[in-house]
mmCIF file of C-alpha atoms in Angstrom:
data_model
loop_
_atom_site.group_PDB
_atom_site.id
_atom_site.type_symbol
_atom_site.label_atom_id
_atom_site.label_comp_id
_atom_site.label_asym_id
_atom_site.label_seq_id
_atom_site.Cartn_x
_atom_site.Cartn_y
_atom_site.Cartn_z
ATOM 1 C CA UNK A 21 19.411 12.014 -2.066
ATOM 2 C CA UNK A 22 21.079 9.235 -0.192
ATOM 3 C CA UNK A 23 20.108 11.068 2.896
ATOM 4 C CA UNK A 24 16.529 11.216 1.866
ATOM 5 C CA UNK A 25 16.352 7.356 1.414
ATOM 6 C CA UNK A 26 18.103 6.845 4.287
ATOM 7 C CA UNK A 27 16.126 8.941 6.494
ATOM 8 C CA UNK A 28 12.751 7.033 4.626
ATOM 9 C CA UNK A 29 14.373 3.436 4.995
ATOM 10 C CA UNK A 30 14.709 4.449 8.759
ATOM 11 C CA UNK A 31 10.962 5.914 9.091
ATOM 12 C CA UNK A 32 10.005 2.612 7.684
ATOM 13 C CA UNK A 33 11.653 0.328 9.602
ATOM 14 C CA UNK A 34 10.702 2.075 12.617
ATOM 15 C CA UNK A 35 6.676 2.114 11.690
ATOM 16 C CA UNK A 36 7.474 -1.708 10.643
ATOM 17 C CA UNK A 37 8.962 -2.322 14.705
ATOM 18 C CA UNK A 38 6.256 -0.583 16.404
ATOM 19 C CA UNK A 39 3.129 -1.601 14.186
ATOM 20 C CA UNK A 40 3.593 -5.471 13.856
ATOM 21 C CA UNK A 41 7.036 -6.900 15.435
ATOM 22 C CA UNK A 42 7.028 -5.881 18.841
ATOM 23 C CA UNK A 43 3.060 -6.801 19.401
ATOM 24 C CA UNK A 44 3.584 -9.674 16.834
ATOM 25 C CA UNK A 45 6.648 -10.796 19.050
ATOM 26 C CA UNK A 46 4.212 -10.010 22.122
ATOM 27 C CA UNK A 47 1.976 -12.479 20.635
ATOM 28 C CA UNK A 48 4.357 -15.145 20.300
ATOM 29 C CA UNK A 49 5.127 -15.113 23.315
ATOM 30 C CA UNK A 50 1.850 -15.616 24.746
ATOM 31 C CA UNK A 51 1.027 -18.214 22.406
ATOM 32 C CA UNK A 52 4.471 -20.018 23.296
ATOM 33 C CA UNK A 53 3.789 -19.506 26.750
ATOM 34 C CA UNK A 54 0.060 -21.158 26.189
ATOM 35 C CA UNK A 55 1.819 -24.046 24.710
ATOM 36 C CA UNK A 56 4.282 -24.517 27.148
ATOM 37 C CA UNK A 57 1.687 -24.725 30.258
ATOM 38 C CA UNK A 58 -1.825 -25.565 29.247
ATOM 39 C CA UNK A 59 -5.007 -25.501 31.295
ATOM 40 C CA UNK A 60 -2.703 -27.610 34.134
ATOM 41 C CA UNK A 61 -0.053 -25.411 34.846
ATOM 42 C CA UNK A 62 -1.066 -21.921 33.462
ATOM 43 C CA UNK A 63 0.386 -19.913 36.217
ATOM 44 C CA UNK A 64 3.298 -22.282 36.803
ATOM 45 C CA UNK A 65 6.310 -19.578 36.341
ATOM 46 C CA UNK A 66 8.929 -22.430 37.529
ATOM 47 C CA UNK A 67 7.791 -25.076 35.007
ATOM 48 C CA UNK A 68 7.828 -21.799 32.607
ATOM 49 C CA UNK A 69 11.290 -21.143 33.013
ATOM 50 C CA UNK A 70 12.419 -24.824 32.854
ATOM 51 C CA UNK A 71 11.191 -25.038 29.353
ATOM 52 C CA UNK A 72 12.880 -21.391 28.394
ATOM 53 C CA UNK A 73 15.929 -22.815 30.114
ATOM 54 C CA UNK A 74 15.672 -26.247 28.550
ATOM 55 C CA UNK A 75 15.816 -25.056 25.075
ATOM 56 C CA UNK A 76 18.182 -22.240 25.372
ATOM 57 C CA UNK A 77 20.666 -25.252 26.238
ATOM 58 C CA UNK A 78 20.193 -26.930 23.321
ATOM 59 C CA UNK A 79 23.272 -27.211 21.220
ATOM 60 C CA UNK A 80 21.046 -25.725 17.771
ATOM 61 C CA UNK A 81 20.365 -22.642 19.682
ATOM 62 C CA UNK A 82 23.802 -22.004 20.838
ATOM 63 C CA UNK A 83 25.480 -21.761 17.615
ATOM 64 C CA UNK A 84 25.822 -18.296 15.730
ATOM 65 C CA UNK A 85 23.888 -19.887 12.680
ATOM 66 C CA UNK A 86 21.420 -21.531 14.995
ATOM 67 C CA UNK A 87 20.678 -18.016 16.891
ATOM 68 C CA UNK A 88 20.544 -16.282 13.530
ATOM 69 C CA UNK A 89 17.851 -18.596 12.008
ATOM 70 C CA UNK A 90 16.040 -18.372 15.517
ATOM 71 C CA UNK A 91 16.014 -15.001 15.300
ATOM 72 C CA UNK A 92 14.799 -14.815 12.254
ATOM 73 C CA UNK A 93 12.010 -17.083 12.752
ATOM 74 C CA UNK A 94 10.917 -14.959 15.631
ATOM 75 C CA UNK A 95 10.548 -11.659 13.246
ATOM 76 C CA UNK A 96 8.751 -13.696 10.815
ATOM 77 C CA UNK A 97 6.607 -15.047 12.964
ATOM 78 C CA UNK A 98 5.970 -11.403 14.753
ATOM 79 C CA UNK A 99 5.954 -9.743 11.394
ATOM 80 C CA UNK A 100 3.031 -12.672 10.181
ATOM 81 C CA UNK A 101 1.110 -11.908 13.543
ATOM 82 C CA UNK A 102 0.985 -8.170 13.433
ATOM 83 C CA UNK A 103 0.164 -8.590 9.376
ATOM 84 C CA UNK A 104 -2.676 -10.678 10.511
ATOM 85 C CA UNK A 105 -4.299 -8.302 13.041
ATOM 86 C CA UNK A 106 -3.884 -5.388 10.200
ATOM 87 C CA UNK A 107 -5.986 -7.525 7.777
ATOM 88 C CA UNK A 108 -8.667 -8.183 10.688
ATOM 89 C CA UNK A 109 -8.297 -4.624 11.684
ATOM 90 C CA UNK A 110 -10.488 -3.498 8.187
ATOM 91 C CA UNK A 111 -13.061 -6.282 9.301
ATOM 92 C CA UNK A 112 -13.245 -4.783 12.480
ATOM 93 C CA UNK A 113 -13.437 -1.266 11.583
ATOM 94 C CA UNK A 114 -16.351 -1.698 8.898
ATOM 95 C CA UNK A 115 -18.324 -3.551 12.181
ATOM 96 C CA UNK A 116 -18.085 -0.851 14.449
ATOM 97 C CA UNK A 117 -18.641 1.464 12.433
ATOM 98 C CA UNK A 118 -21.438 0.096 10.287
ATOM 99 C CA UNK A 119 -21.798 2.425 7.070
ATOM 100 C CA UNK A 120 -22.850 -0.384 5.064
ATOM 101 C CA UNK A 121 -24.698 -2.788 7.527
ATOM 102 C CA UNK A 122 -27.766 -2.811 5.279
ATOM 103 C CA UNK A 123 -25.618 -4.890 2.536
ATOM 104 C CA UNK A 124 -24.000 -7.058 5.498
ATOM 105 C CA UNK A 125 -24.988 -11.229 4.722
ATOM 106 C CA UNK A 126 -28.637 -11.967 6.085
ATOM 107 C CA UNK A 127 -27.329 -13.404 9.680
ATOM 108 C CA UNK A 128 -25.496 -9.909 10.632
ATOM 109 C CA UNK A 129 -27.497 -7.584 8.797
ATOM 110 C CA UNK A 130 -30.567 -9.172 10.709
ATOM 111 C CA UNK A 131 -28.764 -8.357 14.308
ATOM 112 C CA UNK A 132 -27.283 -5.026 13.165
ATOM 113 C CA UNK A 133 -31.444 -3.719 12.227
ATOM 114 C CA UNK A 134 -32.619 -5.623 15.652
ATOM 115 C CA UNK A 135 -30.080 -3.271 17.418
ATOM 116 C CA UNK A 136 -30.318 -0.132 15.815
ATOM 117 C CA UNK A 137 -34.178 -0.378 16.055
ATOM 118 C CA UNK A 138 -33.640 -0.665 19.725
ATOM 119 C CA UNK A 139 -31.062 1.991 19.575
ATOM 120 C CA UNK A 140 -33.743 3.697 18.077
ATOM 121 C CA UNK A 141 -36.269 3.553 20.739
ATOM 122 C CA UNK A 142 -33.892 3.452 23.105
ATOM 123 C CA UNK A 143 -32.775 7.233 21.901
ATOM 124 C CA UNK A 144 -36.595 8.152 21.307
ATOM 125 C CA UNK A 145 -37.712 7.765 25.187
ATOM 126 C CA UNK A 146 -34.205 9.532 26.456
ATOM 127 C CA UNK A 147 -35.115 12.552 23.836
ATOM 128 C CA UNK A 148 -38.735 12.683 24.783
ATOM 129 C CA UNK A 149 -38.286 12.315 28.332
ATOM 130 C CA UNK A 150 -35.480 15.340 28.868
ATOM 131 C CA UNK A 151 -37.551 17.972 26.826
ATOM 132 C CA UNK A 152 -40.314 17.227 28.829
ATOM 133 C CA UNK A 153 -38.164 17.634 31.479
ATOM 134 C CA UNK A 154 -36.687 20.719 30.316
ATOM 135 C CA UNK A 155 -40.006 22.063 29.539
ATOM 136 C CA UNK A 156 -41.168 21.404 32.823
ATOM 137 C CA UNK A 157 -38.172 22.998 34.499
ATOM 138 C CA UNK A 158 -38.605 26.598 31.689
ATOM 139 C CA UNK A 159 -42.178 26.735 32.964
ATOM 140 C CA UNK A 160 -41.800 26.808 36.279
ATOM 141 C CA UNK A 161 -38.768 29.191 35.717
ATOM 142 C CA UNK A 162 -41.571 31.587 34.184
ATOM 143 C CA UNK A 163 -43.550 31.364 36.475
ATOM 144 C CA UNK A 164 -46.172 29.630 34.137
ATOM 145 C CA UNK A 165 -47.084 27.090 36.532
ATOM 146 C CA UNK A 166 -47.666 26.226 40.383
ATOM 147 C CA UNK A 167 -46.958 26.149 42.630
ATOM 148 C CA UNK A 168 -43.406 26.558 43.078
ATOM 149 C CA UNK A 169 -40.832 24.218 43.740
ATOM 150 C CA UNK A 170 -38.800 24.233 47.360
ATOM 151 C CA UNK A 171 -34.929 24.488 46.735
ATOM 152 C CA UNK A 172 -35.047 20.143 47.011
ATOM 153 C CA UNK A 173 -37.662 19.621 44.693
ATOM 154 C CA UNK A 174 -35.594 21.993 42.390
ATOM 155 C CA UNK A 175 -31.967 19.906 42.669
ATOM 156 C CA UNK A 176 -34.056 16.629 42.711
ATOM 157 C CA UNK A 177 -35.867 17.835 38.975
ATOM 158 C CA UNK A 178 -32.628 19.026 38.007
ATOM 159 C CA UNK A 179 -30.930 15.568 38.621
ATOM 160 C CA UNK A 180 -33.602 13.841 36.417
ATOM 161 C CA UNK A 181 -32.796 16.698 33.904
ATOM 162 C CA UNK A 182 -29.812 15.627 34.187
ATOM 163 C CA UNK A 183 -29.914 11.723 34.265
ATOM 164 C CA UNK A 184 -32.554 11.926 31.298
ATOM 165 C CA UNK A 185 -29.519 13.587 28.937
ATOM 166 C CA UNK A 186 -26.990 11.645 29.985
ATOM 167 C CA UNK A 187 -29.190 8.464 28.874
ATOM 168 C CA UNK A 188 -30.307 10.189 25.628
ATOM 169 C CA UNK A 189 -25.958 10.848 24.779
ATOM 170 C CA UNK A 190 -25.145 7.492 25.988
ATOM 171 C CA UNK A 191 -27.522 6.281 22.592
ATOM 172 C CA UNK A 192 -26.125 9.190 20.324
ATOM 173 C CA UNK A 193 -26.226 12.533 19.666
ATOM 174 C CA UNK A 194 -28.924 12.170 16.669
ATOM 175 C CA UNK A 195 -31.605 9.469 16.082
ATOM 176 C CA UNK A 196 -29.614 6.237 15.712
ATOM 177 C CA UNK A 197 -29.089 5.010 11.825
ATOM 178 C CA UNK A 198 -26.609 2.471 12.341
ATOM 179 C CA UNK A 199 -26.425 -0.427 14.942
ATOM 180 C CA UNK A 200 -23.263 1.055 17.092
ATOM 181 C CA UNK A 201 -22.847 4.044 18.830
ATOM 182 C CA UNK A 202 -19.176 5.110 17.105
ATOM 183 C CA UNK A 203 -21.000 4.900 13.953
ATOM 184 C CA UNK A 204 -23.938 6.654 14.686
ATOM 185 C CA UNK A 205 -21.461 9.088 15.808
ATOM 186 C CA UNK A 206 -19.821 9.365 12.659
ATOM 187 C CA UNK A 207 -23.279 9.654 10.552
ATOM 188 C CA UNK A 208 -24.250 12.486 13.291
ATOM 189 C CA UNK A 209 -21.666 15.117 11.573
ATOM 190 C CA UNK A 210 -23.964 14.216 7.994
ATOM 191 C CA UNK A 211 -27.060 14.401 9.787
ATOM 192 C CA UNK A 212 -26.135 17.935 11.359
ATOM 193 C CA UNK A 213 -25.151 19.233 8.362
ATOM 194 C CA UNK A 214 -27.837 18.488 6.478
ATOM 195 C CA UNK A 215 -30.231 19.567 8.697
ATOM 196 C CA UNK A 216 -28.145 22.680 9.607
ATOM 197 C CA UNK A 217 -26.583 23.646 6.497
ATOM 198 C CA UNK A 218 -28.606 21.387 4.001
ATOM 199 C CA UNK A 219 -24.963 20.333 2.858
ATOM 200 C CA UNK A 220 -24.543 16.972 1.754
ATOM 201 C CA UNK A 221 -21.117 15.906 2.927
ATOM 202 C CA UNK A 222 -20.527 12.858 1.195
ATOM 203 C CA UNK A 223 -20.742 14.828 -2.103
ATOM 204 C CA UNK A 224 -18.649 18.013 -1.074
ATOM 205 C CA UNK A 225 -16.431 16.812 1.442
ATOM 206 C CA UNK A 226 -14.005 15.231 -1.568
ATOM 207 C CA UNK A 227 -13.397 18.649 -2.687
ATOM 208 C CA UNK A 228 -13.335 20.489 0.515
ATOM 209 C CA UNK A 229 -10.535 18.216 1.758
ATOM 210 C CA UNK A 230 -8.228 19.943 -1.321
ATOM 211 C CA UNK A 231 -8.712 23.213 0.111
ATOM 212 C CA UNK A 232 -8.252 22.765 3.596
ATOM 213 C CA UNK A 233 -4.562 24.415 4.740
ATOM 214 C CA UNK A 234 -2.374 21.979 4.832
ATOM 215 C CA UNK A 235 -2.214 21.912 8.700
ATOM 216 C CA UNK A 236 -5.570 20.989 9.190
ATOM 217 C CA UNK A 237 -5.204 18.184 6.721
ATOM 218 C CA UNK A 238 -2.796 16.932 9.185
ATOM 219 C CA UNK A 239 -4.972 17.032 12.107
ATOM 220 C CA UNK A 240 -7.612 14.875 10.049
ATOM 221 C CA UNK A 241 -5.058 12.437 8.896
ATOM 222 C CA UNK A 242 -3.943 12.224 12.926
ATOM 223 C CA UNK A 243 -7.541 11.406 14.056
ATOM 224 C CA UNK A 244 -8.686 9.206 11.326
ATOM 225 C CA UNK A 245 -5.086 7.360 11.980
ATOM 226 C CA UNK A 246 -5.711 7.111 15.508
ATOM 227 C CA UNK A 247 -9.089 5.837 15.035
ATOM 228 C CA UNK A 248 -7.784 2.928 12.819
ATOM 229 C CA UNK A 249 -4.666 2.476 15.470
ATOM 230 C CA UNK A 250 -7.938 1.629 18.373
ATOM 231 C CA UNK A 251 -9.569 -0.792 16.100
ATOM 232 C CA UNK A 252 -6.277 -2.724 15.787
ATOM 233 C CA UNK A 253 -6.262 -2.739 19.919
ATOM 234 C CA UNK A 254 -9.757 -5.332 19.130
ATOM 235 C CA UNK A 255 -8.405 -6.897 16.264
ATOM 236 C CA UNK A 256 -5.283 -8.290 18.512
ATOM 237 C CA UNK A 257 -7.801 -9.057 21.121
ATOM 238 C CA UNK A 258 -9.652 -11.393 19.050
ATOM 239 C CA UNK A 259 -6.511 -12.993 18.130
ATOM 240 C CA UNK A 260 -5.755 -13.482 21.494
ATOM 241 C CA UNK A 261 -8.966 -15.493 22.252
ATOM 242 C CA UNK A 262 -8.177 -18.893 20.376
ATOM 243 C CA UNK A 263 -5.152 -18.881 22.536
ATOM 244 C CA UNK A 264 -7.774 -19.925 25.564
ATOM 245 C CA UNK A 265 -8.521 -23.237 24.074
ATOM 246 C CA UNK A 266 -4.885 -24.150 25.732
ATOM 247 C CA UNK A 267 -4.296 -21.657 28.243
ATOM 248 C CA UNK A 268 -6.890 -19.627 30.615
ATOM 249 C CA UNK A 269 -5.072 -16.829 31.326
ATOM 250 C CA UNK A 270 -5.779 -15.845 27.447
ATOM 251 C CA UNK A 271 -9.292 -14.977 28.110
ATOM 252 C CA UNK A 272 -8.962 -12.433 30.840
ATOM 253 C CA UNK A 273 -6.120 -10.777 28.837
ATOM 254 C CA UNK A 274 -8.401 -10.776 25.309
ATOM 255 C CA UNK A 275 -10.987 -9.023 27.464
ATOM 256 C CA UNK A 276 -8.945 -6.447 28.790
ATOM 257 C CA UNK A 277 -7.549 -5.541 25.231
ATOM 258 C CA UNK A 278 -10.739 -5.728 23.878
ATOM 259 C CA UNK A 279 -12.307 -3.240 26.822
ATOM 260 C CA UNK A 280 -9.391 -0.968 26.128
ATOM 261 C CA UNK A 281 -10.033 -1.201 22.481
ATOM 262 C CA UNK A 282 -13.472 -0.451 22.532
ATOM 263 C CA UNK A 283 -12.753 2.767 25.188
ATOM 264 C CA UNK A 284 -9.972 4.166 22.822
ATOM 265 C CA UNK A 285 -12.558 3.020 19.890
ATOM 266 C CA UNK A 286 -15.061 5.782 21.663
ATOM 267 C CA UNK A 287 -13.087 8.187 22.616
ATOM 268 C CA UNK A 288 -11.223 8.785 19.344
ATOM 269 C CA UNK A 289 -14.355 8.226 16.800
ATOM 270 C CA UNK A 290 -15.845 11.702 18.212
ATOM 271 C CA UNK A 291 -12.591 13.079 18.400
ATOM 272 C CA UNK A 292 -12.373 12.667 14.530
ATOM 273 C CA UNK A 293 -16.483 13.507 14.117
ATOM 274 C CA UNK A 294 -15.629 17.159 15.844
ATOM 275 C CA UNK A 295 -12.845 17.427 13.903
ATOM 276 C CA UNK A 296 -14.960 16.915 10.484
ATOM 277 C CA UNK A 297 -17.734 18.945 11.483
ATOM 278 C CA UNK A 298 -15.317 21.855 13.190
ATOM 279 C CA UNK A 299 -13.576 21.864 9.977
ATOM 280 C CA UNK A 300 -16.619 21.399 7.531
ATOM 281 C CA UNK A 301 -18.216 24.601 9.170
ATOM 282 C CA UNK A 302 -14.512 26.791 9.113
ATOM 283 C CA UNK A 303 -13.993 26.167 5.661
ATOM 284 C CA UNK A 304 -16.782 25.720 3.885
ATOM 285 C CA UNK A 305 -16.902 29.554 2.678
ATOM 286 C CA UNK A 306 -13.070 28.380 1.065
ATOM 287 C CA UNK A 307 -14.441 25.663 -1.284
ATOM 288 C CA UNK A 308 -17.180 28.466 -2.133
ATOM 289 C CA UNK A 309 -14.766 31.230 -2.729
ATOM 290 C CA UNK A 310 -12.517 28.664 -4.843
ATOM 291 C CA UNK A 311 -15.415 27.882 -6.967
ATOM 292 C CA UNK A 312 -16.231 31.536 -7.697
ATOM 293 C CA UNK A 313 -19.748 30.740 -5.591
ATOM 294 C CA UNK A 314 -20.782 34.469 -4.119
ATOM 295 C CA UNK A 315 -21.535 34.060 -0.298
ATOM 296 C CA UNK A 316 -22.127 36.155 2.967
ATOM 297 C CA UNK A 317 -18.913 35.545 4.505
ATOM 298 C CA UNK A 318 -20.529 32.519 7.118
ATOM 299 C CA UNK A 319 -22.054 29.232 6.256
ATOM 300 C CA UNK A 320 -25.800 29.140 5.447
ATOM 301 C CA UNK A 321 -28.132 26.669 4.299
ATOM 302 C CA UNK A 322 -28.734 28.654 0.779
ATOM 303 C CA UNK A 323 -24.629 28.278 0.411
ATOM 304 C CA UNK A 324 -25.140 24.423 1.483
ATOM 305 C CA UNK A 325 -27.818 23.709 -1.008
ATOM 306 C CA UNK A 326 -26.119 25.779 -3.849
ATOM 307 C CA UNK A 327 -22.671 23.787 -3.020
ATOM 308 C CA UNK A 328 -24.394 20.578 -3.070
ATOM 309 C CA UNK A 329 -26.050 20.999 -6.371
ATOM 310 C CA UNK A 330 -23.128 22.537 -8.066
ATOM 311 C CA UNK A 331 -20.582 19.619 -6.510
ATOM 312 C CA UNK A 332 -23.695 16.497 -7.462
ATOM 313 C CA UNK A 333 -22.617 14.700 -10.338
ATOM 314 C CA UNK A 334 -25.659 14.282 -12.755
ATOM 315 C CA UNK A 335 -26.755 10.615 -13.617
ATOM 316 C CA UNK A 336 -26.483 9.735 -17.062
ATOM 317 C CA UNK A 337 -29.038 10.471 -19.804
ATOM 318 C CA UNK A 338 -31.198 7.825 -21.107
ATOM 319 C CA UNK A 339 -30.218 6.061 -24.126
ATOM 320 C CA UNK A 340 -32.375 7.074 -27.057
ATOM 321 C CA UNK A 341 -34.148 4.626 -28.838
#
């Protein structure tokens, strides 16, 4: 037992160091560093090390009880920064992601349906434009129209082919619903179930998560994790931008987070979408079996529609009168 809470007390800890002291104390740093230079002197490193120098001198810090109360401002103060880009972390999450941006106050719901009606059109002329394209490209394969192509007029077509896809995945992989691309991303895994399984996954995915082997639950935990972990890259970078009202340097360093944040953002959001649908599709026959549902052995849209009615909770009866 005492080497079960010790071993917790020291997973802890550790989680506590890497999450918010070491970028809180990052943070500080900058922020002292801002405060120390200004505007003036922002990439003054002698002046910098003057002041560090200055104030290590001073008779407070060098006493033991002076160093320990330093010290223990500095973890507070790390500790209060990285709690403060958690709490802006959920803000930031639920704005790239947009599931609710129809409820959002008038000002930002009216710029979230601007954009995704762009989005929208945006995603409708890349779609159109590469099945034309592809058309084009099967008929002449067939031989259905002339006259033929020379082996240039072939790469060129292909390279629009090619161009006009590119645009159309650059918008999203289904017809945009929500005003940012890692959410439409996100909402394409519950379009392409629907339309390929007629399974609604909001309703079933709650009880398909307590079948899944306990491995994959892992894997789904990891990538939904990760995905909050490249949110909290943009949430430090917007705490890093009132720092520029006193030093300059800030505001190249806020954008650089904030491009990395926004990257990692991308790149893990349809990590974790091909991870839900993969596993949706794999185990989908499990919930069925577990509910004593008879099916063929492979996902269909007749097992989709009979799991979704059987998992929809009814609404409540009418009050008599």
């Amino acid at each position: 037992m005492i080497g079960f809470w010790s071993g917790l007390t020291g997973k802890l800890a550790e989680r506590w160091l890497t999450l918010l002291v070491l970028p809180g104390a990052f943070y500080l740093a900058a922020a002292a560093t801002a405060r120390t230079l200004g505007w003036t002197h922002a990439l003054d490193l002698h002046q910098l090390t003057t002041a560090i120098t200055t104030r290590v001198k001073n008779p407070t810090a060098t006493t033991t009880g002076g160093q320990i109360v330093l010290l223990a401002a500095i973890l507070a103060g790390a500790a209060a920064a990285g709690l403060a880009a958690q709490a802006l972390t959920s803000v930031v999450e639920r704005l790239t992601l947009a599931p609710d941006w129809e409820t959002w106050p008038r000002p930002l719901r009216t710029v979230a349906g601007q954009r995704t009606r762009s989005r929208q059109r945006t995603w409708t002329t890349a779609h159109t434009t590469y099945h034309q394209l592809r058309t084009a490209a099967e008929a002449r394969a067939t031989g259905r129209t002339q006259p033929p192509q020379t082996e240039a007029q072939r790469t060129v077509a292909q390279d629009e082919r090619y161009a006009a896809y590119r645009k159309w995945m650059r918008v999203g992989l289904e017809n945009p619903h929500r005003p940012t691309w890692s959410g439409d991303r996100l909402h394409a895994v519950t379009v392409r179930m629907d339309r390929d399984l007629h399974l609604n996954l909001p309703i079933v995915w709650p009880y398909l998560w307590t079948v899944l082997p306990e491995l994959t639950r892992i894997e789904v935990t990891a990538a939904r994790t990760a995905l909050t972990k490249t949110t909290t890259l943009t949430a430090w970078a917007l705490l890093y931008l009132p720092l520029t009202l006193w030093w300059w340097p800030a505001l190249p360093l806020a954008t650089g987070i904030a491009l990395v944040g926004w990257r990692r953002t991308r790149t893990t959001t349809d990590t974790y979408a091909q991870l839900l649908e993969a596993t949706t599709r794999l185990h989908l026959t499990t919930l069925a079996t577990q509910l004593g549902i008879t099916h063929t052995g492979a996902p269909t849209p007749a097992l989709g529609d009979t799991l979704t009615h059987h998992l929809h909770t009814q609404p409540p009866a009418p009050n008599p009168h």
